[in-house]
Amino acid sequence: MTINFDKYTNGLVPAIIQDSETKNVLMLGYMNDEAVLKTQELKQVTFFSRSKQRLWTKGEESGNVLELVSIKVDCDQDALLIQAKPKGPTCHKGNDTCWNEKNVQNFGFLSELETIISERKEISEVAPEQRGKDAKSYVVSLFDEGINKIAQKVGEEAVETVIEAKDDNDDLFLNESADLLFHYLILLKAKGFSLKDIEAVLKGRH
């Protein structure tokens, strides 16, 4: 691994710290050659502190260390991408990240869909006259009918997906697959779980 520390007058290169599991960006720091070597030696992310003018291992006082997973150098060899496992909040203000964001796993649009389903579930848990504009939502109606109806819908969509899998119409197969996944997300929420819980089970089996 070759790093161009001479590109900048202070001999420091920026180091972006990314959670190795969630892939969220946790913070930005700066490293010189000694900091990189110390990071590799300790297996804990160590920076060169510009304010303290010395090497500084993240969490040396708070205990919220960043356990090293990998170090990558960019195409110009003047910036680092470091993947790490955070042990506690990363930001000195107590936040998960230095951008005041929650460091949670994100499954893209599926996570957005989980949020919407969760909101619909909350609507179903209040009195009809207090439900507002989303009261007639299809998802709300499923939660109103209860776990048996939701489980039944998952079963129906699973059968329809299998039927389309045996045919040659890709469009129908994809649409039935989407219906199955959608209703499965509703079932997960009805049982008090999420995709993150399923991911944990799969990781445990891996």
mmCIF file of C-alpha atoms in Angstrom, residues 36-111:
data_model
loop_
_atom_site.group_PDB
_atom_site.id
_atom_site.type_symbol
_atom_site.label_atom_id
_atom_site.label_comp_id
_atom_site.label_asym_id
_atom_site.label_seq_id
_atom_site.Cartn_x
_atom_site.Cartn_y
_atom_site.Cartn_z
ATOM 1 C CA VAL A 36 -1.201 4.667 9.693
ATOM 2 C CA LEU A 37 1.487 2.437 11.193
ATOM 3 C CA LYS A 38 0.009 2.851 14.691
ATOM 4 C CA THR A 39 -3.456 2.007 13.380
ATOM 5 C CA GLN A 40 -2.152 -1.188 11.810
ATOM 6 C CA GLU A 41 -0.186 -2.085 14.939
ATOM 7 C CA LEU A 42 -2.985 -1.484 17.466
ATOM 8 C CA LYS A 43 -5.818 -2.554 15.151
ATOM 9 C CA GLN A 44 -7.520 0.619 16.382
ATOM 10 C CA VAL A 45 -7.947 3.740 14.257
ATOM 11 C CA THR A 46 -5.335 6.350 15.178
ATOM 12 C CA PHE A 47 -5.144 9.870 13.764
ATOM 13 C CA PHE A 48 -2.728 12.748 13.900
ATOM 14 C CA SER A 49 -4.561 15.385 15.920
ATOM 15 C CA ARG A 50 -4.024 18.828 14.409
ATOM 16 C CA SER A 51 -5.178 20.534 17.615
ATOM 17 C CA LYS A 52 -3.065 18.394 19.966
ATOM 18 C CA GLN A 53 -0.194 18.062 17.481
ATOM 19 C CA ARG A 54 0.311 14.406 18.332
ATOM 20 C CA LEU A 55 -0.951 10.906 17.524
ATOM 21 C CA TRP A 56 -4.425 10.312 18.897
ATOM 22 C CA THR A 57 -6.132 6.928 19.049
ATOM 23 C CA LYS A 58 -9.883 7.391 18.739
ATOM 24 C CA GLY A 59 -11.501 6.544 22.068
ATOM 25 C CA GLU A 60 -8.308 6.663 24.114
ATOM 26 C CA GLU A 61 -10.194 8.606 26.780
ATOM 27 C CA SER A 62 -13.851 7.716 26.178
ATOM 28 C CA GLY A 63 -13.313 4.048 25.343
ATOM 29 C CA ASN A 64 -15.331 4.485 22.131
ATOM 30 C CA VAL A 65 -12.632 3.010 19.925
ATOM 31 C CA LEU A 66 -12.806 2.176 16.231
ATOM 32 C CA GLU A 67 -11.599 -1.354 15.614
ATOM 33 C CA LEU A 68 -9.729 -1.575 12.323
ATOM 34 C CA VAL A 69 -11.120 -3.803 9.577
ATOM 35 C CA SER A 70 -9.394 -2.512 6.444
ATOM 36 C CA ILE A 71 -7.527 0.429 4.901
ATOM 37 C CA LYS A 72 -7.902 1.399 1.244
ATOM 38 C CA VAL A 73 -6.066 4.110 -0.686
ATOM 39 C CA ASP A 74 -7.811 6.114 -3.394
ATOM 40 C CA CYS A 75 -6.718 6.296 -7.047
ATOM 41 C CA ASP A 76 -4.453 9.336 -6.433
ATOM 42 C CA GLN A 77 -2.922 7.735 -3.337
ATOM 43 C CA ASP A 78 -3.698 10.808 -1.248
ATOM 44 C CA ALA A 79 -6.866 9.838 0.656
ATOM 45 C CA LEU A 80 -7.822 6.851 2.786
ATOM 46 C CA LEU A 81 -11.024 4.889 3.221
ATOM 47 C CA ILE A 82 -10.922 3.028 6.518
ATOM 48 C CA GLN A 83 -13.541 0.484 7.445
ATOM 49 C CA ALA A 84 -13.930 -0.073 11.169
ATOM 50 C CA LYS A 85 -16.219 -1.442 13.851
ATOM 51 C CA PRO A 86 -17.256 1.339 16.255
ATOM 52 C CA LYS A 87 -17.414 0.507 19.941
ATOM 53 C CA GLY A 88 -19.878 3.134 21.088
ATOM 54 C CA PRO A 89 -20.706 6.572 19.631
ATOM 55 C CA THR A 90 -18.119 7.949 17.217
ATOM 56 C CA CYS A 91 -18.742 11.687 17.659
ATOM 57 C CA HIS A 92 -17.313 13.420 20.744
ATOM 58 C CA LYS A 93 -20.787 14.892 21.283
ATOM 59 C CA GLY A 94 -22.179 11.417 21.860
ATOM 60 C CA ASN A 95 -23.763 10.913 18.441
ATOM 61 C CA ASP A 96 -23.376 7.788 16.324
ATOM 62 C CA THR A 97 -21.666 9.810 13.585
ATOM 63 C CA CYS A 98 -20.131 13.257 13.274
ATOM 64 C CA TRP A 99 -23.078 14.195 11.044
ATOM 65 C CA ASN A 100 -25.567 13.529 13.856
ATOM 66 C CA GLU A 101 -27.039 10.537 12.023
ATOM 67 C CA LYS A 102 -28.103 7.188 13.431
ATOM 68 C CA ASN A 103 -25.662 4.456 12.474
ATOM 69 C CA VAL A 104 -28.243 1.884 11.482
ATOM 70 C CA GLN A 105 -28.325 -0.676 8.707
ATOM 71 C CA ASN A 106 -30.012 0.638 5.570
ATOM 72 C CA PHE A 107 -31.529 -1.541 2.874
ATOM 73 C CA GLY A 108 -32.246 1.328 0.475
ATOM 74 C CA PHE A 109 -35.869 1.602 -0.656
ATOM 75 C CA LEU A 110 -36.805 -1.455 1.386
ATOM 76 C CA SER A 111 -35.889 0.494 4.532
#
